[in-house]
């Protein structure tokens, strides 16, 4: 009413202009919410039953795999994408950080997972309009996502997210609630390598204020002498010692234009 909007529900005989039709609106709202909850519960039960049997509940196989044409509940290795996954793990184990890996893949003009999936006419990417300028724009987040995917060991990992019956959006759940079924499909990465990568990632320095919310006194005041971009500061805790390391922000993002960065 405040926005001068008229609401009409034909099936329920409701018209916001007719006060006589509004008496049962609260009751109808309650029944509608109960119905939505009930449907959501039944759908979740079906998905959980499928997941508990060891079948992946994801609608699409992750980058590096494709669904078996003869069995949609089983993944087989996508050789072309799997080679990129192996390359990412190898570069990381060789000492390159995630930003450096992103730069390397961009220089080699390797398609990002999204563009690769679109090219293969798979997943949600096939119907999306993408900016062609981003075909090779790998970033740290994508590299991190690939390095953390336990599915590359051959495991099925179900229930990492769940949908709320109201907003239908995926919400991440705690890892202890995931259901992990080991050795279901062919691995791309051996388990020892995957576990080593997880240890390195866990001990990687985090770029944020410390536990007390403190920010370094020189934060925002230092600039790269070669390209003039602001310097970032990392706080590293190692062997009970605190170290502060500075680096060029453009270099970290793989956008450095100066050869010395």
PDB file of C-alpha atoms in Angstrom:
ATOM      1  CA  UNK A   1       0.000   0.000   0.000  1.00  0.00           C
ATOM      2  CA  UNK A   2       2.795   2.416   0.915  1.00  0.00           C
ATOM      3  CA  UNK A   3       4.280   1.984  -2.553  1.00  0.00           C
ATOM      4  CA  UNK A   4       0.896   2.077  -4.262  1.00  0.00           C
ATOM      5  CA  UNK A   5       1.237  -1.533  -5.477  1.00  0.00           C
ATOM      6  CA  UNK A   6      -1.837  -3.666  -6.018  1.00  0.00           C
ATOM      7  CA  UNK A   7      -1.431  -7.370  -5.220  1.00  0.00           C
ATOM      8  CA  UNK A   8      -3.731  -9.960  -6.803  1.00  0.00           C
ATOM      9  CA  UNK A   9      -3.587 -13.729  -6.221  1.00  0.00           C
ATOM     10  CA  UNK A  10      -6.165 -15.279  -8.555  1.00  0.00           C
ATOM     11  CA  UNK A  11      -5.978 -18.846  -7.230  1.00  0.00           C
ATOM     12  CA  UNK A  12      -6.468 -17.666  -3.644  1.00  0.00           C
ATOM     13  CA  UNK A  13      -9.031 -15.006  -4.478  1.00  0.00           C
ATOM     14  CA  UNK A  14      -6.963 -12.192  -2.975  1.00  0.00           C
ATOM     15  CA  UNK A  15      -7.063  -8.571  -4.095  1.00  0.00           C
ATOM     16  CA  UNK A  16      -5.309  -5.966  -1.981  1.00  0.00           C
ATOM     17  CA  UNK A  17      -7.945  -3.411  -3.028  1.00  0.00           C
ATOM     18  CA  UNK A  18     -10.727  -5.515  -1.517  1.00  0.00           C
ATOM     19  CA  UNK A  19     -10.406  -5.685   2.289  1.00  0.00           C
ATOM     20  CA  UNK A  20     -12.837  -8.607   2.429  1.00  0.00           C
ATOM     21  CA  UNK A  21     -10.354 -10.864   0.618  1.00  0.00           C
ATOM     22  CA  UNK A  22      -7.487 -10.184   3.021  1.00  0.00           C
ATOM     23  CA  UNK A  23      -8.845 -11.935   6.108  1.00  0.00           C
ATOM     24  CA  UNK A  24      -7.197 -15.274   5.364  1.00  0.00           C
ATOM     25  CA  UNK A  25      -3.880 -13.916   4.058  1.00  0.00           C
ATOM     26  CA  UNK A  26      -1.939 -14.633   7.301  1.00  0.00           C
ATOM     27  CA  UNK A  27      -3.256 -18.215   7.336  1.00  0.00           C
ATOM     28  CA  UNK A  28      -2.385 -18.708   3.658  1.00  0.00           C
ATOM     29  CA  UNK A  29       1.132 -17.376   4.312  1.00  0.00           C
ATOM     30  CA  UNK A  30       1.622 -19.903   7.113  1.00  0.00           C
ATOM     31  CA  UNK A  31       0.410 -22.792   4.935  1.00  0.00           C
ATOM     32  CA  UNK A  32       2.599 -21.672   2.020  1.00  0.00           C
ATOM     33  CA  UNK A  33       5.702 -21.556   4.229  1.00  0.00           C
ATOM     34  CA  UNK A  34       4.891 -24.976   5.675  1.00  0.00           C
ATOM     35  CA  UNK A  35       4.481 -26.368   2.147  1.00  0.00           C
ATOM     36  CA  UNK A  36       7.837 -24.880   1.065  1.00  0.00           C
ATOM     37  CA  UNK A  37       9.529 -26.374   4.123  1.00  0.00           C
ATOM     38  CA  UNK A  38       7.960 -29.776   3.448  1.00  0.00           C
ATOM     39  CA  UNK A  39       9.030 -29.842  -0.217  1.00  0.00           C
ATOM     40  CA  UNK A  40      12.532 -28.692   0.726  1.00  0.00           C
ATOM     41  CA  UNK A  41      12.790 -31.443   3.333  1.00  0.00           C
ATOM     42  CA  UNK A  42      11.733 -34.138   0.849  1.00  0.00           C
ATOM     43  CA  UNK A  43      14.206 -32.922  -1.769  1.00  0.00           C
ATOM     44  CA  UNK A  44      17.041 -32.870   0.794  1.00  0.00           C
ATOM     45  CA  UNK A  45      16.145 -36.396   1.905  1.00  0.00           C
ATOM     46  CA  UNK A  46      16.421 -37.625  -1.684  1.00  0.00           C
ATOM     47  CA  UNK A  47      19.767 -35.895  -2.193  1.00  0.00           C
ATOM     48  CA  UNK A  48      21.161 -37.210   1.099  1.00  0.00           C
ATOM     49  CA  UNK A  49      20.106 -40.756   0.195  1.00  0.00           C
ATOM     50  CA  UNK A  50      21.940 -40.450  -3.112  1.00  0.00           C
ATOM     51  CA  UNK A  51      25.000 -38.900  -1.444  1.00  0.00           C
ATOM     52  CA  UNK A  52      25.139 -41.553   1.258  1.00  0.00           C
ATOM     53  CA  UNK A  53      25.395 -44.225  -1.429  1.00  0.00           C
ATOM     54  CA  UNK A  54      28.675 -42.727  -2.630  1.00  0.00           C
ATOM     55  CA  UNK A  55      27.296 -40.990  -5.700  1.00  0.00           C
ATOM     56  CA  UNK A  56      28.274 -37.343  -6.269  1.00  0.00           C
ATOM     57  CA  UNK A  57      25.376 -34.947  -5.725  1.00  0.00           C
ATOM     58  CA  UNK A  58      27.006 -32.091  -7.654  1.00  0.00           C
ATOM     59  CA  UNK A  59      25.161 -31.221 -10.849  1.00  0.00           C
ATOM     60  CA  UNK A  60      28.403 -30.962 -12.803  1.00  0.00           C
ATOM     61  CA  UNK A  61      31.767 -32.705 -12.567  1.00  0.00           C
ATOM     62  CA  UNK A  62      34.619 -30.435 -11.423  1.00  0.00           C
ATOM     63  CA  UNK A  63      37.167 -29.017 -13.830  1.00  0.00           C
ATOM     64  CA  UNK A  64      39.410 -31.928 -14.816  1.00  0.00           C
ATOM     65  CA  UNK A  65      36.600 -34.472 -14.972  1.00  0.00           C
ATOM     66  CA  UNK A  66      33.537 -35.158 -17.104  1.00  0.00           C
ATOM     67  CA  UNK A  67      30.507 -37.277 -16.403  1.00  0.00           C
ATOM     68  CA  UNK A  68      30.708 -40.791 -17.784  1.00  0.00           C
ATOM     69  CA  UNK A  69      28.338 -40.907 -20.801  1.00  0.00           C
ATOM     70  CA  UNK A  70      27.279 -44.397 -19.704  1.00  0.00           C
ATOM     71  CA  UNK A  71      26.849 -43.553 -16.018  1.00  0.00           C
ATOM     72  CA  UNK A  72      26.039 -39.970 -15.022  1.00  0.00           C
ATOM     73  CA  UNK A  73      26.851 -40.768 -11.375  1.00  0.00           C
ATOM     74  CA  UNK A  74      30.487 -41.540 -12.203  1.00  0.00           C
ATOM     75  CA  UNK A  75      33.265 -39.158 -13.275  1.00  0.00           C
ATOM     76  CA  UNK A  76      35.987 -39.911 -15.773  1.00  0.00           C
ATOM     77  CA  UNK A  77      39.155 -37.899 -16.373  1.00  0.00           C
ATOM     78  CA  UNK A  78      39.026 -35.085 -18.916  1.00  0.00           C
ATOM     79  CA  UNK A  79      42.589 -35.447 -20.184  1.00  0.00           C
ATOM     80  CA  UNK A  80      43.028 -31.892 -21.468  1.00  0.00           C
ATOM     81  CA  UNK A  81      41.792 -30.159 -18.301  1.00  0.00           C
ATOM     82  CA  UNK A  82      43.451 -32.761 -16.056  1.00  0.00           C
ATOM     83  CA  UNK A  83      46.849 -31.813 -17.498  1.00  0.00           C
ATOM     84  CA  UNK A  84      46.234 -28.211 -16.406  1.00  0.00           C
ATOM     85  CA  UNK A  85      45.278 -29.377 -12.903  1.00  0.00           C
ATOM     86  CA  UNK A  86      48.485 -31.433 -12.705  1.00  0.00           C
ATOM     87  CA  UNK A  87      50.489 -28.437 -13.931  1.00  0.00           C
ATOM     88  CA  UNK A  88      49.031 -26.204 -11.214  1.00  0.00           C
ATOM     89  CA  UNK A  89      49.910 -28.690  -8.474  1.00  0.00           C
ATOM     90  CA  UNK A  90      53.386 -29.215  -9.928  1.00  0.00           C
ATOM     91  CA  UNK A  91      54.129 -25.500 -10.136  1.00  0.00           C
ATOM     92  CA  UNK A  92      52.927 -24.997  -6.578  1.00  0.00           C
ATOM     93  CA  UNK A  93      55.078 -27.834  -5.268  1.00  0.00           C
ATOM     94  CA  UNK A  94      58.026 -26.353  -7.192  1.00  0.00           C
ATOM     95  CA  UNK A  95      57.730 -23.203  -5.100  1.00  0.00           C
ATOM     96  CA  UNK A  96      55.603 -20.841  -7.179  1.00  0.00           C
ATOM     97  CA  UNK A  97      52.910 -18.971  -5.273  1.00  0.00           C
ATOM     98  CA  UNK A  98      49.307 -18.830  -6.437  1.00  0.00           C
ATOM     99  CA  UNK A  99      49.623 -15.415  -8.074  1.00  0.00           C
ATOM    100  CA  UNK A 100      52.714 -16.496  -9.988  1.00  0.00           C
ATOM    101  CA  UNK A 101      50.888 -19.597 -11.208  1.00  0.00           C
ATOM    102  CA  UNK A 102      47.998 -17.426 -12.407  1.00  0.00           C
ATOM    103  CA  UNK A 103      50.428 -15.223 -14.342  1.00  0.00           C
ATOM    104  CA  UNK A 104      52.133 -18.268 -15.858  1.00  0.00           C
ATOM    105  CA  UNK A 105      48.844 -19.767 -17.084  1.00  0.00           C
ATOM    106  CA  UNK A 106      47.806 -16.437 -18.541  1.00  0.00           C
ATOM    107  CA  UNK A 107      51.092 -16.082 -20.398  1.00  0.00           C
ATOM    108  CA  UNK A 108      50.652 -19.591 -21.815  1.00  0.00           C
ATOM    109  CA  UNK A 109      47.112 -18.594 -22.895  1.00  0.00           C
ATOM    110  CA  UNK A 110      45.448 -21.482 -21.114  1.00  0.00           C
ATOM    111  CA  UNK A 111      41.685 -21.066 -20.895  1.00  0.00           C
ATOM    112  CA  UNK A 112      40.240 -20.461 -17.438  1.00  0.00           C
ATOM    113  CA  UNK A 113      37.892 -23.208 -16.163  1.00  0.00           C
ATOM    114  CA  UNK A 114      34.829 -21.077 -16.925  1.00  0.00           C
ATOM    115  CA  UNK A 115      35.818 -20.460 -20.550  1.00  0.00           C
ATOM    116  CA  UNK A 116      36.936 -24.055 -20.961  1.00  0.00           C
ATOM    117  CA  UNK A 117      33.572 -25.337 -19.719  1.00  0.00           C
ATOM    118  CA  UNK A 118      31.782 -22.965 -22.079  1.00  0.00           C
ATOM    119  CA  UNK A 119      33.931 -24.152 -24.964  1.00  0.00           C
ATOM    120  CA  UNK A 120      32.976 -27.726 -24.066  1.00  0.00           C
ATOM    121  CA  UNK A 121      29.292 -26.694 -23.819  1.00  0.00           C
ATOM    122  CA  UNK A 122      29.087 -27.935 -20.235  1.00  0.00           C
ATOM    123  CA  UNK A 123      27.752 -26.679 -16.930  1.00  0.00           C
ATOM    124  CA  UNK A 124      26.243 -23.282 -16.203  1.00  0.00           C
ATOM    125  CA  UNK A 125      28.919 -21.547 -18.284  1.00  0.00           C
ATOM    126  CA  UNK A 126      27.498 -22.793 -21.589  1.00  0.00           C
ATOM    127  CA  UNK A 127      24.501 -20.438 -21.421  1.00  0.00           C
ATOM    128  CA  UNK A 128      26.356 -17.446 -19.953  1.00  0.00           C
ATOM    129  CA  UNK A 129      27.615 -14.472 -21.915  1.00  0.00           C
ATOM    130  CA  UNK A 130      31.281 -14.053 -21.022  1.00  0.00           C
ATOM    131  CA  UNK A 131      33.726 -11.223 -21.559  1.00  0.00           C
ATOM    132  CA  UNK A 132      36.234 -12.545 -24.097  1.00  0.00           C
ATOM    133  CA  UNK A 133      38.947 -10.381 -22.547  1.00  0.00           C
ATOM    134  CA  UNK A 134      38.913 -12.720 -19.535  1.00  0.00           C
ATOM    135  CA  UNK A 135      39.591 -15.943 -21.474  1.00  0.00           C
ATOM    136  CA  UNK A 136      43.022 -16.358 -19.893  1.00  0.00           C
ATOM    137  CA  UNK A 137      42.567 -14.242 -16.756  1.00  0.00           C
ATOM    138  CA  UNK A 138      43.438 -16.766 -14.080  1.00  0.00           C
ATOM    139  CA  UNK A 139      43.508 -15.446 -10.508  1.00  0.00           C
ATOM    140  CA  UNK A 140      44.567 -16.487  -7.043  1.00  0.00           C
ATOM    141  CA  UNK A 141      41.046 -17.500  -5.993  1.00  0.00           C
ATOM    142  CA  UNK A 142      40.691 -19.953  -8.890  1.00  0.00           C
ATOM    143  CA  UNK A 143      44.123 -21.461  -8.257  1.00  0.00           C
ATOM    144  CA  UNK A 144      43.328 -21.838  -4.553  1.00  0.00           C
ATOM    145  CA  UNK A 145      39.998 -23.496  -5.330  1.00  0.00           C
ATOM    146  CA  UNK A 146      41.705 -26.085  -7.538  1.00  0.00           C
ATOM    147  CA  UNK A 147      44.504 -26.756  -5.044  1.00  0.00           C
ATOM    148  CA  UNK A 148      41.975 -27.398  -2.278  1.00  0.00           C
ATOM    149  CA  UNK A 149      39.659 -29.752  -4.156  1.00  0.00           C
ATOM    150  CA  UNK A 150      39.877 -33.166  -2.538  1.00  0.00           C
ATOM    151  CA  UNK A 151      38.009 -34.657  -5.502  1.00  0.00           C
ATOM    152  CA  UNK A 152      41.294 -34.680  -7.422  1.00  0.00           C
ATOM    153  CA  UNK A 153      42.455 -37.518  -5.150  1.00  0.00           C
ATOM    154  CA  UNK A 154      39.623 -39.673  -6.492  1.00  0.00           C
ATOM    155  CA  UNK A 155      37.229 -38.947  -3.627  1.00  0.00           C
ATOM    156  CA  UNK A 156      33.600 -37.905  -3.769  1.00  0.00           C
ATOM    157  CA  UNK A 157      32.929 -34.989  -1.418  1.00  0.00           C
ATOM    158  CA  UNK A 158      29.236 -34.367  -0.818  1.00  0.00           C
ATOM    159  CA  UNK A 159      27.237 -31.796   1.131  1.00  0.00           C
ATOM    160  CA  UNK A 160      29.785 -28.978   1.169  1.00  0.00           C
ATOM    161  CA  UNK A 161      26.859 -26.609   0.708  1.00  0.00           C
ATOM    162  CA  UNK A 162      23.151 -26.657   1.358  1.00  0.00           C
ATOM    163  CA  UNK A 163      20.253 -24.616   0.045  1.00  0.00           C
ATOM    164  CA  UNK A 164      17.831 -22.746   2.244  1.00  0.00           C
ATOM    165  CA  UNK A 165      14.204 -23.314   1.372  1.00  0.00           C
ATOM    166  CA  UNK A 166      13.531 -19.563   1.304  1.00  0.00           C
ATOM    167  CA  UNK A 167      16.298 -17.962  -0.748  1.00  0.00           C
ATOM    168  CA  UNK A 168      17.369 -21.106  -2.681  1.00  0.00           C
ATOM    169  CA  UNK A 169      20.991 -20.021  -2.361  1.00  0.00           C
ATOM    170  CA  UNK A 170      23.905 -22.282  -1.530  1.00  0.00           C
ATOM    171  CA  UNK A 171      25.330 -21.826   1.959  1.00  0.00           C
ATOM    172  CA  UNK A 172      28.676 -23.372   2.910  1.00  0.00           C
ATOM    173  CA  UNK A 173      28.618 -25.780   5.839  1.00  0.00           C
ATOM    174  CA  UNK A 174      31.371 -26.783   8.265  1.00  0.00           C
ATOM    175  CA  UNK A 175      33.830 -29.349   6.945  1.00  0.00           C
ATOM    176  CA  UNK A 176      32.951 -31.818   9.697  1.00  0.00           C
ATOM    177  CA  UNK A 177      29.493 -32.077   8.110  1.00  0.00           C
ATOM    178  CA  UNK A 178      30.838 -33.051   4.680  1.00  0.00           C
ATOM    179  CA  UNK A 179      30.458 -36.625   3.541  1.00  0.00           C
ATOM    180  CA  UNK A 180      33.676 -37.934   1.991  1.00  0.00           C
ATOM    181  CA  UNK A 181      33.727 -41.226   0.100  1.00  0.00           C
ATOM    182  CA  UNK A 182      37.340 -42.121  -0.809  1.00  0.00           C
ATOM    183  CA  UNK A 183      38.651 -43.674  -4.018  1.00  0.00           C
ATOM    184  CA  UNK A 184      35.477 -43.573  -6.081  1.00  0.00           C
ATOM    185  CA  UNK A 185      36.845 -42.307  -9.392  1.00  0.00           C
ATOM    186  CA  UNK A 186      40.274 -42.153 -11.040  1.00  0.00           C
ATOM    187  CA  UNK A 187      42.553 -39.674  -9.242  1.00  0.00           C
ATOM    188  CA  UNK A 188      44.299 -36.835 -11.063  1.00  0.00           C
ATOM    189  CA  UNK A 189      46.600 -36.005  -8.134  1.00  0.00           C
ATOM    190  CA  UNK A 190      48.140 -38.581  -5.815  1.00  0.00           C
ATOM    191  CA  UNK A 191      47.053 -38.287  -2.200  1.00  0.00           C
ATOM    192  CA  UNK A 192      50.539 -37.591  -0.821  1.00  0.00           C
ATOM    193  CA  UNK A 193      50.952 -34.584  -3.124  1.00  0.00           C
ATOM    194  CA  UNK A 194      47.483 -33.296  -2.261  1.00  0.00           C
ATOM    195  CA  UNK A 195      48.152 -33.548   1.487  1.00  0.00           C
ATOM    196  CA  UNK A 196      51.511 -31.784   1.116  1.00  0.00           C
ATOM    197  CA  UNK A 197      49.793 -28.954  -0.748  1.00  0.00           C
ATOM    198  CA  UNK A 198      47.184 -28.629   2.018  1.00  0.00           C
ATOM    199  CA  UNK A 199      49.933 -28.336   4.645  1.00  0.00           C
ATOM    200  CA  UNK A 200      51.644 -25.594   2.634  1.00  0.00           C
ATOM    201  CA  UNK A 201      48.371 -23.714   2.163  1.00  0.00           C
ATOM    202  CA  UNK A 202      47.544 -23.995   5.844  1.00  0.00           C
ATOM    203  CA  UNK A 203      50.862 -22.412   6.797  1.00  0.00           C
ATOM    204  CA  UNK A 204      50.735 -19.719   4.100  1.00  0.00           C
ATOM    205  CA  UNK A 205      50.815 -16.151   5.422  1.00  0.00           C
ATOM    206  CA  UNK A 206      47.409 -14.490   5.608  1.00  0.00           C
ATOM    207  CA  UNK A 207      47.008 -10.906   4.425  1.00  0.00           C
ATOM    208  CA  UNK A 208      44.794  -9.347   7.070  1.00  0.00           C
ATOM    209  CA  UNK A 209      45.018  -7.562  10.445  1.00  0.00           C
ATOM    210  CA  UNK A 210      46.287  -9.656  13.343  1.00  0.00           C
ATOM    211  CA  UNK A 211      44.030 -11.251  15.940  1.00  0.00           C
ATOM    212  CA  UNK A 212      43.751  -7.949  17.793  1.00  0.00           C
ATOM    213  CA  UNK A 213      42.597  -6.180  14.638  1.00  0.00           C
ATOM    214  CA  UNK A 214      45.828  -4.212  14.411  1.00  0.00           C
ATOM    215  CA  UNK A 215      47.215  -2.999  11.089  1.00  0.00           C
ATOM    216  CA  UNK A 216      50.906  -2.323  10.509  1.00  0.00           C
ATOM    217  CA  UNK A 217      51.892   1.311  11.187  1.00  0.00           C
ATOM    218  CA  UNK A 218      53.371   1.701   7.688  1.00  0.00           C
ATOM    219  CA  UNK A 219      50.392   0.177   5.891  1.00  0.00           C
ATOM    220  CA  UNK A 220      49.376   2.400   2.955  1.00  0.00           C
ATOM    221  CA  UNK A 221      52.464   4.570   3.267  1.00  0.00           C
ATOM    222  CA  UNK A 222      55.010   2.570   1.248  1.00  0.00           C
ATOM    223  CA  UNK A 223      55.217   2.501  -2.536  1.00  0.00           C
ATOM    224  CA  UNK A 224      57.160   0.337  -4.980  1.00  0.00           C
ATOM    225  CA  UNK A 225      60.273   2.223  -6.114  1.00  0.00           C
ATOM    226  CA  UNK A 226      60.052   0.662  -9.582  1.00  0.00           C
ATOM    227  CA  UNK A 227      56.399   1.107 -10.583  1.00  0.00           C
ATOM    228  CA  UNK A 228      55.036   3.448  -7.897  1.00  0.00           C
ATOM    229  CA  UNK A 229      52.264   1.092  -6.787  1.00  0.00           C
ATOM    230  CA  UNK A 230      51.385   0.734  -3.119  1.00  0.00           C
ATOM    231  CA  UNK A 231      53.249  -1.954  -1.201  1.00  0.00           C
ATOM    232  CA  UNK A 232      51.334  -4.561   0.771  1.00  0.00           C
ATOM    233  CA  UNK A 233      52.537  -5.907   4.105  1.00  0.00           C
ATOM    234  CA  UNK A 234      52.255  -9.501   5.222  1.00  0.00           C
ATOM    235  CA  UNK A 235      52.633 -10.566   8.832  1.00  0.00           C
ATOM    236  CA  UNK A 236      54.204 -14.020   9.095  1.00  0.00           C
ATOM    237  CA  UNK A 237      54.255 -16.042  12.307  1.00  0.00           C
ATOM    238  CA  UNK A 238      57.030 -18.613  12.219  1.00  0.00           C
ATOM    239  CA  UNK A 239      58.929 -20.357  15.008  1.00  0.00           C
ATOM    240  CA  UNK A 240      57.272 -18.102  17.591  1.00  0.00           C
ATOM    241  CA  UNK A 241      58.609 -15.055  15.765  1.00  0.00           C
ATOM    242  CA  UNK A 242      56.734 -12.327  13.908  1.00  0.00           C
ATOM    243  CA  UNK A 243      58.089 -11.098  10.589  1.00  0.00           C
ATOM    244  CA  UNK A 244      56.753  -8.337   8.359  1.00  0.00           C
ATOM    245  CA  UNK A 245      57.277  -8.761   4.607  1.00  0.00           C
ATOM    246  CA  UNK A 246      56.502  -6.102   1.984  1.00  0.00           C
ATOM    247  CA  UNK A 247      55.676  -6.713  -1.676  1.00  0.00           C
ATOM    248  CA  UNK A 248      54.366  -4.840  -4.716  1.00  0.00           C
ATOM    249  CA  UNK A 249      50.579  -5.127  -4.930  1.00  0.00           C
ATOM    250  CA  UNK A 250      50.560  -5.086  -8.739  1.00  0.00           C
ATOM    251  CA  UNK A 251      53.128  -7.873  -8.838  1.00  0.00           C
ATOM    252  CA  UNK A 252      50.994  -9.933  -6.474  1.00  0.00           C
ATOM    253  CA  UNK A 253      48.002  -9.567  -8.798  1.00  0.00           C
ATOM    254  CA  UNK A 254      50.082 -10.477 -11.841  1.00  0.00           C
ATOM    255  CA  UNK A 255      49.644  -7.015 -13.374  1.00  0.00           C
ATOM    256  CA  UNK A 256      53.125  -5.595 -12.871  1.00  0.00           C
ATOM    257  CA  UNK A 257      54.227  -3.546 -15.887  1.00  0.00           C
ATOM    258  CA  UNK A 258      57.735  -2.709 -14.698  1.00  0.00           C
ATOM    259  CA  UNK A 259      60.314  -5.456 -15.493  1.00  0.00           C
ATOM    260  CA  UNK A 260      61.873  -5.203 -12.010  1.00  0.00           C
ATOM    261  CA  UNK A 261      58.620  -5.854 -10.146  1.00  0.00           C
TER     262      UNK A 261
END
